[in-house]
PDB file of C-alpha atoms in Angstrom:
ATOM      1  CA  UNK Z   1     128.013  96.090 105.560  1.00 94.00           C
ATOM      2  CA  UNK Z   2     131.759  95.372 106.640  1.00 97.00           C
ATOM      3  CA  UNK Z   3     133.429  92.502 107.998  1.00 98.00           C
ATOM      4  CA  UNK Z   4     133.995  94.533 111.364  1.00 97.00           C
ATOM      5  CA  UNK Z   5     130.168  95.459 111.418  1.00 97.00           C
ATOM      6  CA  UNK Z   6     128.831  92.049 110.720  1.00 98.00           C
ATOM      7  CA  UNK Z   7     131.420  90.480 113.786  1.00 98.00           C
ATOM      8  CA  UNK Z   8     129.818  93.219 115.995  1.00 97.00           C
ATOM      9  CA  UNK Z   9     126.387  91.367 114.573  1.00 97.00           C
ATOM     10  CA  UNK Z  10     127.330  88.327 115.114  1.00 98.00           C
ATOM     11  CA  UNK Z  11     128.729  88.773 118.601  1.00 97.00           C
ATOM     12  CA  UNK Z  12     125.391  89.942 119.697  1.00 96.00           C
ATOM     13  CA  UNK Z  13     123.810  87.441 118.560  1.00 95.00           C
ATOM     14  CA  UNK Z  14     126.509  84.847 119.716  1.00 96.00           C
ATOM     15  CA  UNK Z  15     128.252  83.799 123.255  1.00 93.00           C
ATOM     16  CA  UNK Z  16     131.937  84.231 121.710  1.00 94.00           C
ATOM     17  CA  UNK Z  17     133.329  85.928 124.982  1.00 93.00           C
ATOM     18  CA  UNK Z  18     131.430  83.125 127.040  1.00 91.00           C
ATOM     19  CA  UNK Z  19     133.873  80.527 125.297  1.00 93.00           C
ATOM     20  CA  UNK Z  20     136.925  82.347 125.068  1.00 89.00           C
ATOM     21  CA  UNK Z  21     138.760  80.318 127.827  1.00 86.00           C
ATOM     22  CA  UNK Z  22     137.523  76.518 126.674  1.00 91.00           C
ATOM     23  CA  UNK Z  23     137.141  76.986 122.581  1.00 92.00           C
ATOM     24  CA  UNK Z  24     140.444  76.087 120.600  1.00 89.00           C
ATOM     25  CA  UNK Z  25     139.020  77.591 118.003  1.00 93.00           C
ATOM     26  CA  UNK Z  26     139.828  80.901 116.930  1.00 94.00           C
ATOM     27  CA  UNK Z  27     136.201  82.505 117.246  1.00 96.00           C
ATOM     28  CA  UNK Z  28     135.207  85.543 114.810  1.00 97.00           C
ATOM     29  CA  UNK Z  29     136.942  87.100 112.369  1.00 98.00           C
ATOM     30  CA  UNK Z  30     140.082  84.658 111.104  1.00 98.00           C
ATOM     31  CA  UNK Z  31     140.570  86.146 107.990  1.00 98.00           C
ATOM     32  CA  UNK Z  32     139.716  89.868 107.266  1.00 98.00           C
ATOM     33  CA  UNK Z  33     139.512  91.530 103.464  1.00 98.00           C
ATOM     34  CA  UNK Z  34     140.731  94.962 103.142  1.00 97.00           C
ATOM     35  CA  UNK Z  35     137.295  96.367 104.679  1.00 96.00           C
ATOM     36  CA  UNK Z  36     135.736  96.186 101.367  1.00 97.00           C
ATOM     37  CA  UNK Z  37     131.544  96.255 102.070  1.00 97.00           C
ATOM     38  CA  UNK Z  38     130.369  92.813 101.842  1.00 98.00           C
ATOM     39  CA  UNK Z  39     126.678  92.218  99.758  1.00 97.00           C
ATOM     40  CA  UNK Z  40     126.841  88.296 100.045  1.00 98.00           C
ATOM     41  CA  UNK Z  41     128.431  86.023 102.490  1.00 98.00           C
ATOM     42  CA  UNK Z  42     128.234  82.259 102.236  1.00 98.00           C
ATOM     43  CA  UNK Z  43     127.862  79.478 104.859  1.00 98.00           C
ATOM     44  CA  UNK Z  44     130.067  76.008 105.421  1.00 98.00           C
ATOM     45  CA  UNK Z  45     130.699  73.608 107.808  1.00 98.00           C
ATOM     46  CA  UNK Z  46     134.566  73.554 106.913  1.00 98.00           C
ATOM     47  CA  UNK Z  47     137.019  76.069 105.875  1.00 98.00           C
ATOM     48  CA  UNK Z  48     138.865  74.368 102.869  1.00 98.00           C
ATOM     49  CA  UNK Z  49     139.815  75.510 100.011  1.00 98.00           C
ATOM     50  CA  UNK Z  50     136.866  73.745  98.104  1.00 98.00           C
ATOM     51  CA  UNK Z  51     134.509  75.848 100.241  1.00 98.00           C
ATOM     52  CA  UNK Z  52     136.704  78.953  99.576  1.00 98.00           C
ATOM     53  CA  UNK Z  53     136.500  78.798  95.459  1.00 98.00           C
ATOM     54  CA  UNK Z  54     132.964  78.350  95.391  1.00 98.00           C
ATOM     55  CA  UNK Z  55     132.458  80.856  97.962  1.00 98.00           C
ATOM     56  CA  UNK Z  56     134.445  83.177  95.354  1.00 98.00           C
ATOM     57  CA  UNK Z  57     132.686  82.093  92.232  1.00 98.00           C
ATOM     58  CA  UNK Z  58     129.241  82.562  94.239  1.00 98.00           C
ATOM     59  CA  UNK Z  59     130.362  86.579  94.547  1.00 98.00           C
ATOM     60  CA  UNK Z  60     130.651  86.389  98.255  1.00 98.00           C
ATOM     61  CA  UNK Z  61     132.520  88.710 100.278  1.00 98.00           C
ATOM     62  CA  UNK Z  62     132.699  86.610 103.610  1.00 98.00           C
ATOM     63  CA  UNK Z  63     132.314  82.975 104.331  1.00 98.00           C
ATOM     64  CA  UNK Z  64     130.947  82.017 107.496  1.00 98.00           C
ATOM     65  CA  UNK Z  65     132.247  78.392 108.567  1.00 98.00           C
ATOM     66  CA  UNK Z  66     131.519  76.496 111.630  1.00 98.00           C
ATOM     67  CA  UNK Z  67     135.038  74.656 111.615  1.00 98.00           C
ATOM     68  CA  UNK Z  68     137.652  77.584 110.800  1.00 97.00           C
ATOM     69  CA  UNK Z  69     141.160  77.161 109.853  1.00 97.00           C
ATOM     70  CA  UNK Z  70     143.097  78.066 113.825  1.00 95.00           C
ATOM     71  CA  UNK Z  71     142.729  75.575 116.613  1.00 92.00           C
ATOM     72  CA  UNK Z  72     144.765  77.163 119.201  1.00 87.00           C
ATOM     73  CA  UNK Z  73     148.088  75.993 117.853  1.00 87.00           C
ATOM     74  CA  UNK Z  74     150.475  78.308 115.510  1.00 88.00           C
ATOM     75  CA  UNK Z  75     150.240  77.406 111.988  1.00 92.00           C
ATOM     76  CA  UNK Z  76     153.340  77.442 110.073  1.00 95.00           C
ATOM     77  CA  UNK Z  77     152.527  79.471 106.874  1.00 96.00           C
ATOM     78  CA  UNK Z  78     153.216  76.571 104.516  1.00 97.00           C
ATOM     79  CA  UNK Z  79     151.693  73.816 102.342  1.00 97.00           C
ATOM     80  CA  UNK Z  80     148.152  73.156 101.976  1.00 96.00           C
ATOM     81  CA  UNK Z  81     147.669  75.909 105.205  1.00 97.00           C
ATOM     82  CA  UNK Z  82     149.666  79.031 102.695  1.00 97.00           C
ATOM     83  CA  UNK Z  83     147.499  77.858 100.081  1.00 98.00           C
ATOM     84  CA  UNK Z  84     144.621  78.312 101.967  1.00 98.00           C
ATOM     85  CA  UNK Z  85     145.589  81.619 102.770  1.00 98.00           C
ATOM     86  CA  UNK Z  86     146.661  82.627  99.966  1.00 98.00           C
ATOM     87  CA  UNK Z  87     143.553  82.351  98.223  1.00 98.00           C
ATOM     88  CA  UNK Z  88     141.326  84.262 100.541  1.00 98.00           C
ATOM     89  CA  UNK Z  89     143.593  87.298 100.767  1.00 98.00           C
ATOM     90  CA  UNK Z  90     143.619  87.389  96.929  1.00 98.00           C
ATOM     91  CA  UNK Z  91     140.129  86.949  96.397  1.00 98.00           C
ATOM     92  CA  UNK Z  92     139.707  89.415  99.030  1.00 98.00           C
ATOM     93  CA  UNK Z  93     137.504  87.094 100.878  1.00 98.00           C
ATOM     94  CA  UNK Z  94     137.127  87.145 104.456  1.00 98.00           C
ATOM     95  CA  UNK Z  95     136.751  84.154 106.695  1.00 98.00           C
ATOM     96  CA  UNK Z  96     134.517  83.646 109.971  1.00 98.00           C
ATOM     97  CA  UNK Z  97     134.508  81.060 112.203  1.00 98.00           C
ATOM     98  CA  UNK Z  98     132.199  79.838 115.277  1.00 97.00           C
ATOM     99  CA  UNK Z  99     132.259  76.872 116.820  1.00 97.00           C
ATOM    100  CA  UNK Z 100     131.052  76.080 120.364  1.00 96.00           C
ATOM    101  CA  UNK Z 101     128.951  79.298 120.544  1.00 96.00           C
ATOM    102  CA  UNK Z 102     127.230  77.874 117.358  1.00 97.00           C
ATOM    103  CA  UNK Z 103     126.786  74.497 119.062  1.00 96.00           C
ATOM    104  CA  UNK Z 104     125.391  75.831 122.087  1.00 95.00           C
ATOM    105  CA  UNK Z 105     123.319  79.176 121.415  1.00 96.00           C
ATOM    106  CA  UNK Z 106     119.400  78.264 122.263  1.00 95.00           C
ATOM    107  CA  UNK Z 107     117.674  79.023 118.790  1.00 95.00           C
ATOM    108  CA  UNK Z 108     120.640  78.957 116.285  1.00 97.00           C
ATOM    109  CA  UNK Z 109     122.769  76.345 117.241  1.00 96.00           C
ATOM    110  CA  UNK Z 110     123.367  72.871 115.917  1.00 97.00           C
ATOM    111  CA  UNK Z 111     121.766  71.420 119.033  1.00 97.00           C
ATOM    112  CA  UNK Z 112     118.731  73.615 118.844  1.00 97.00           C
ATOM    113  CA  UNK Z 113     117.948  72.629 115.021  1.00 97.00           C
ATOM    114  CA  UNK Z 114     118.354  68.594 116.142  1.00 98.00           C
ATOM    115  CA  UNK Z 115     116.138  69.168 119.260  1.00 98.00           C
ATOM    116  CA  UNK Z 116     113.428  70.721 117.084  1.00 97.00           C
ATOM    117  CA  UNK Z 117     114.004  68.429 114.315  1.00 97.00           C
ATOM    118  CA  UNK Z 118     113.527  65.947 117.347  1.00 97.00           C
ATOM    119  CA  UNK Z 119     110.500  67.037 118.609  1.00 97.00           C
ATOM    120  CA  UNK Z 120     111.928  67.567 121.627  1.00 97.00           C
ATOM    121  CA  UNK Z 121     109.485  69.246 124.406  1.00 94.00           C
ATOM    122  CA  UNK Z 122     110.917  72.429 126.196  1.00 94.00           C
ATOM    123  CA  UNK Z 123     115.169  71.400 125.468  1.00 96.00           C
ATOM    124  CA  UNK Z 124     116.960  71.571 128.815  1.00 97.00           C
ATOM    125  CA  UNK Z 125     120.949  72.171 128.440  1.00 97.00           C
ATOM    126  CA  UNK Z 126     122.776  68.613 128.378  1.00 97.00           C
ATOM    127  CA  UNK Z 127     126.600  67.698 127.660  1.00 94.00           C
ATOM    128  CA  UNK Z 128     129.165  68.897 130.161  1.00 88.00           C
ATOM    129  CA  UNK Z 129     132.342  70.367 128.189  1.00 84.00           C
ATOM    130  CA  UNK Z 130     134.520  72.179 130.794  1.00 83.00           C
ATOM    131  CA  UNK Z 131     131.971  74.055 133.066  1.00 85.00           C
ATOM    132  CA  UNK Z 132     129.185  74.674 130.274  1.00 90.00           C
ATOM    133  CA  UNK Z 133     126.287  72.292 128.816  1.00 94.00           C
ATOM    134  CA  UNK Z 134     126.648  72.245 124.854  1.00 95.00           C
ATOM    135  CA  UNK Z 135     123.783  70.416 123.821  1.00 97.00           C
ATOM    136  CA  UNK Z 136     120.262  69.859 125.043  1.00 98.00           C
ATOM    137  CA  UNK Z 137     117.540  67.240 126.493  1.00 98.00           C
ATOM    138  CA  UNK Z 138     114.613  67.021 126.913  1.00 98.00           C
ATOM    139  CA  UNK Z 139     110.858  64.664 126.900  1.00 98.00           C
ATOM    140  CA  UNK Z 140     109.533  64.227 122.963  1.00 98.00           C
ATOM    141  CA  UNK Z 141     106.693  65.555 122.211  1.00 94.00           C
ATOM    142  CA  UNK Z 142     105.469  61.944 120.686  1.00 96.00           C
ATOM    143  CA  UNK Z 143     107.159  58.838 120.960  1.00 97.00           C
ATOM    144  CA  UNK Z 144     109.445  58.210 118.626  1.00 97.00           C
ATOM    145  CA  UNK Z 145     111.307  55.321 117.147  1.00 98.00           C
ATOM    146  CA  UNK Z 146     115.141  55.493 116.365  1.00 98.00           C
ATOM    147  CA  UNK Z 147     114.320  54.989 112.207  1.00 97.00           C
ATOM    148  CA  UNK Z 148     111.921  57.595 112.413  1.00 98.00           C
ATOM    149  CA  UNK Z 149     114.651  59.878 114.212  1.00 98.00           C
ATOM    150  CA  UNK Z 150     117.298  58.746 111.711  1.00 98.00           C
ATOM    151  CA  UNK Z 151     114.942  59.891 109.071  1.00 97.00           C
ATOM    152  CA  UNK Z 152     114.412  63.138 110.866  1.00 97.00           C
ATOM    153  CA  UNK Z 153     117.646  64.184 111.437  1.00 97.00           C
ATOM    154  CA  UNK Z 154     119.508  62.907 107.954  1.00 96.00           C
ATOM    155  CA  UNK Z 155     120.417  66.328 106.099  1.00 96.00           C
ATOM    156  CA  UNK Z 156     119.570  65.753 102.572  1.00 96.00           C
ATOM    157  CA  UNK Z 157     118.532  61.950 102.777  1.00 95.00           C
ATOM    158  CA  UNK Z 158     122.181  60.846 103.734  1.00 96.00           C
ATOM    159  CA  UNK Z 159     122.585  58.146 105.868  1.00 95.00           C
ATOM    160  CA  UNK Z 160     123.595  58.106 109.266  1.00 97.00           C
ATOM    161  CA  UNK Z 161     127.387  57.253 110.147  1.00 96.00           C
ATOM    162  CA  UNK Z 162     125.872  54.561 112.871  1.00 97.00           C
ATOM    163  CA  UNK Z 163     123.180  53.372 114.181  1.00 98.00           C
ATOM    164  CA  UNK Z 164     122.372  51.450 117.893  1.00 98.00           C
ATOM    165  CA  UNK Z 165     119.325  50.056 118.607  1.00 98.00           C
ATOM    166  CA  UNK Z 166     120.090  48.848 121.635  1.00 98.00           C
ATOM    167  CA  UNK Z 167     117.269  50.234 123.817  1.00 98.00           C
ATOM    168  CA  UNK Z 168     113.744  50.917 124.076  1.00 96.00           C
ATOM    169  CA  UNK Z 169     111.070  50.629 120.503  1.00 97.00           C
ATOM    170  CA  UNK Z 170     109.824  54.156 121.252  1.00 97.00           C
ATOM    171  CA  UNK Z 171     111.825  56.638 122.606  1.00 98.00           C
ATOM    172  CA  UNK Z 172     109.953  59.060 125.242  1.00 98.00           C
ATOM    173  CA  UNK Z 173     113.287  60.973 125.418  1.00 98.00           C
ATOM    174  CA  UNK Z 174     116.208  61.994 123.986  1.00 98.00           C
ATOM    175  CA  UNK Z 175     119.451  63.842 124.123  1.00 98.00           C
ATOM    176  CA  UNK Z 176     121.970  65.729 121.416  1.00 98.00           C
ATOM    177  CA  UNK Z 177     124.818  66.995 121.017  1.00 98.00           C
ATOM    178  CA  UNK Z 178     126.578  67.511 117.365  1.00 97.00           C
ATOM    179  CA  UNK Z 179     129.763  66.310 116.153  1.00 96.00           C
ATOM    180  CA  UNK Z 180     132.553  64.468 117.971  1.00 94.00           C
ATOM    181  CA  UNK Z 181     130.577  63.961 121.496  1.00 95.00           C
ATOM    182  CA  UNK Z 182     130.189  60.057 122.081  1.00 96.00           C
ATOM    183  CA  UNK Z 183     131.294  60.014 125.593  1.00 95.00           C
ATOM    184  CA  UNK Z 184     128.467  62.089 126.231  1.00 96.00           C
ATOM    185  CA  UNK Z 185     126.447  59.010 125.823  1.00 97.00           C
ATOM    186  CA  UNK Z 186     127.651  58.239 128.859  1.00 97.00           C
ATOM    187  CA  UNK Z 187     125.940  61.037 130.136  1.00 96.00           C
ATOM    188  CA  UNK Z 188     122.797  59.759 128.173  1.00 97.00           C
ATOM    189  CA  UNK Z 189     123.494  56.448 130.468  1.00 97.00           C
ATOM    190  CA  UNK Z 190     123.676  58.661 133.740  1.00 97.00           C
ATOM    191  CA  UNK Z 191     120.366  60.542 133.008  1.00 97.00           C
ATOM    192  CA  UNK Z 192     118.254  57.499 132.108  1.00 97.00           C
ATOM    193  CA  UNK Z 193     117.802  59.309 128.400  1.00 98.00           C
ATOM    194  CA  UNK Z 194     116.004  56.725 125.872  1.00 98.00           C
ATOM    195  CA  UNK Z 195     118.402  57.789 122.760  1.00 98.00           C
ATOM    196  CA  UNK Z 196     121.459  59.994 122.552  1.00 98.00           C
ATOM    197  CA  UNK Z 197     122.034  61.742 118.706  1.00 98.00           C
ATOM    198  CA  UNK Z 198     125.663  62.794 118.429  1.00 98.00           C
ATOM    199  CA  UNK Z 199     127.930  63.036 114.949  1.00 97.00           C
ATOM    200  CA  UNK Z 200     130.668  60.387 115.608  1.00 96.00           C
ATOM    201  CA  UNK Z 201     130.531  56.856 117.455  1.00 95.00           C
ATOM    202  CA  UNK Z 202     133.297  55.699 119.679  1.00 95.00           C
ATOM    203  CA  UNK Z 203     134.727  52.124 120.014  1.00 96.00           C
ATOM    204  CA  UNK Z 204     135.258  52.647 123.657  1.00 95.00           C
ATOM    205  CA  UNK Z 205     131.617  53.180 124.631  1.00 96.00           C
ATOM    206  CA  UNK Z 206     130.386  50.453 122.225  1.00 97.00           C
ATOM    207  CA  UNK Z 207     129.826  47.914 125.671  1.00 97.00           C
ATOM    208  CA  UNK Z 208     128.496  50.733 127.976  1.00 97.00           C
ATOM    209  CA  UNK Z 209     125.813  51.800 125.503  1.00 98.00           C
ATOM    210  CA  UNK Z 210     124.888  48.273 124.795  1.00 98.00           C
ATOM    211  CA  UNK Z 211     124.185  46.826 128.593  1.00 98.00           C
ATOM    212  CA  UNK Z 212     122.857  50.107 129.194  1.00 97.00           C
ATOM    213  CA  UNK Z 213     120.283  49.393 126.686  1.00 98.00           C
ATOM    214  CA  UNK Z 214     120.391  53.414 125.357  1.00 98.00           C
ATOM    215  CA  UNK Z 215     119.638  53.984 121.424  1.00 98.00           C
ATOM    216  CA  UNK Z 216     122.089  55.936 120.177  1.00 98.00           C
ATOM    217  CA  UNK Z 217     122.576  57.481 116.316  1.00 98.00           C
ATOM    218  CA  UNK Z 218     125.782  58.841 115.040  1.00 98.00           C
ATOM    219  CA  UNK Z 219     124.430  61.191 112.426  1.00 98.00           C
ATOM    220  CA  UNK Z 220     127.807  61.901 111.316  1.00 97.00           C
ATOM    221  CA  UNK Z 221     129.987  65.085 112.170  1.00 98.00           C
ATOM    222  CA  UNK Z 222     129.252  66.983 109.206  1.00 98.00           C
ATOM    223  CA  UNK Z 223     125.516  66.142 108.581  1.00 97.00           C
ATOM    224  CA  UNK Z 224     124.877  66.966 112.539  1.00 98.00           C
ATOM    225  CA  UNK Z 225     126.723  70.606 112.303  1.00 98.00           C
ATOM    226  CA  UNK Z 226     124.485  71.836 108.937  1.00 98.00           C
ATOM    227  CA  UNK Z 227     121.853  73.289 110.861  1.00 98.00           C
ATOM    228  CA  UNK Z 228     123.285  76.031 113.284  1.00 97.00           C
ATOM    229  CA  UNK Z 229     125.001  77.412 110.228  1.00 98.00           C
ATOM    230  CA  UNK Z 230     121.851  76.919 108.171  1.00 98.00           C
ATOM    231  CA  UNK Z 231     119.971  78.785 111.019  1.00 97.00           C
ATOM    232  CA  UNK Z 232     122.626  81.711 111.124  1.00 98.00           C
ATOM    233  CA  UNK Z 233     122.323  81.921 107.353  1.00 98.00           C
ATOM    234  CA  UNK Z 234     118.302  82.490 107.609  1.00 97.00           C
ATOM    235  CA  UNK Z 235     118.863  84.933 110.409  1.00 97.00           C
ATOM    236  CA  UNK Z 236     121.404  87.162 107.888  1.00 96.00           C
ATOM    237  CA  UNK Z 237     118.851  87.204 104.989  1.00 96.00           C
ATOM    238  CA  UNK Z 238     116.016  88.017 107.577  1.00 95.00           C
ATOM    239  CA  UNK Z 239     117.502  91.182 109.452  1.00 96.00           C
ATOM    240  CA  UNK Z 240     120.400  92.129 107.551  1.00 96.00           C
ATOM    241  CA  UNK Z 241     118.966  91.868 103.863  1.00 89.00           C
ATOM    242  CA  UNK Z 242     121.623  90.447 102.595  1.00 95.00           C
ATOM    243  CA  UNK Z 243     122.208  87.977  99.901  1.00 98.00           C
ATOM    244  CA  UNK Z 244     123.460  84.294 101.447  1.00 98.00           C
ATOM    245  CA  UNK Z 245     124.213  80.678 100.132  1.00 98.00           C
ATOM    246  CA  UNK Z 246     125.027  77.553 101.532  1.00 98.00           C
ATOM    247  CA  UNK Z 247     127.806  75.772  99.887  1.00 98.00           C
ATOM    248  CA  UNK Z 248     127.119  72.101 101.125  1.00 98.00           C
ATOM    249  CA  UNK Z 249     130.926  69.968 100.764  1.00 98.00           C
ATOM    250  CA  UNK Z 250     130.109  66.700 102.831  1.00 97.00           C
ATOM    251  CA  UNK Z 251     132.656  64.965 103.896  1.00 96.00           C
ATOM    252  CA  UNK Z 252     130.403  61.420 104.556  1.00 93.00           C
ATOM    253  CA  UNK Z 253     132.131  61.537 108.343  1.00 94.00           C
TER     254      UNK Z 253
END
């Protein structure tokens, strides 16, 4: 397997082209090795160069990363950035980044794991983000309160960045979307959705979320963006028989 053969995977799997005019990030391959075959490839949230080491003392040949290193800015090829770079072209370890298509895609995405980890009943797209719907909605299968969510949705035990239990005991429904989305509560609001699970809170809704009695939980951006690239890492093992690990580096945000 090569890094040009597992992009052509991963594009199948993956609406990269379907983001190419609203995604900053640089979607695919951002870093390639020298077309060496690749036996392992390890998952992150972030590209950093904690990720990268351990990614090179695990034996991996690629590291798959849901925050990459290009946000649709020039770089200059200096300080922590060269360093960076420098250690993935001598380690001959390629980098590959997704970001929106990994929030978004149906069964893989960060949105998808939450809704299931949610109980949520048939997940309808939810979370306008120039033109396309991000996250997902949807009735719960079983009423649920917002501790019992929190518990849910809390990757390893850690706790939630927030939490705003400013609405109903039991929720009968519920809307996500991962990482920095808390004007989408607003959306929440709109919708008449009983709690709203996004990564980061927002002074600026505080008031709005509060008389609108919605429940809201910021899981935190990190601990809300584990599970597409969890997902994507089970779906490697599965059908491409190759060897994966998650390197977990959370940032408590």
């Amino acid at each position: 397997m090569t890094s040009l053969k597992l992009d052509a995977y991963f594009r199948s799997l993956l609406d990269l082209e379907g983001f190419a005019g609203i995604d900053p990030s640089l979607n695919g391959i951002q870093v390639d090795n020298d077309g060496a075959e690749i036996s392992k490839i390890a998952f992150a949230v972030d590209a950093s160069l904690e990720t990268f080491k351990r990614a090179a003392e695990a034996g991996a040949g690629m590291l798959f990363v849901h925050h990459g290193l290009f946000w649709g800015q020039p770089l200059r090829v200096s300080g922590t950035h060269r360093e960076r770079l420098r250690f993935l072209l001598e380690h001959n370890l390629a980098l590959y980044g997704l970001h929106l298509p990994l929030d978004q895609h149906p069964s893989l995405g960060n949105n998808a794991g939450l809704a299931e980890l949610l109980g949520i009943d048939s997940p309808e797209p939810f979370g306008e983000y120039h033109g396309r719907k991000i996250g997902y909605k949807g009735k719960l299968a079983k009423p649920l309160t917002i501790e019992e969510a929190v518990k849910r949705i809390s990757f390893k035990d850690r706790p939630p960045l927030g939490v705003y239990p400013f609405g109903k005991q039991e929720n009968l429904s519920c809307a996500v979307v991962s990482g920095g989305a808390a004007e989408e509560a607003l959306q929440a609001l709109d919708e008449g959705i009983d709690l709203y699970i996004t990564g980061e809170a927002s002074h600026q809704i505080y008031h709005q979320v509060l008389e609108g009695h919605l429940n809201m939980i910021a899981g935190g951006h990190y601990s809300t963006e584990v599970w597409g690239v969890r997902r994507v890492m089970e779906n490697c093992a599965a059908q491409l028989n190759l060897e994966v690990e998650f390197i977990d580096v959370p940032t408590g945000l």
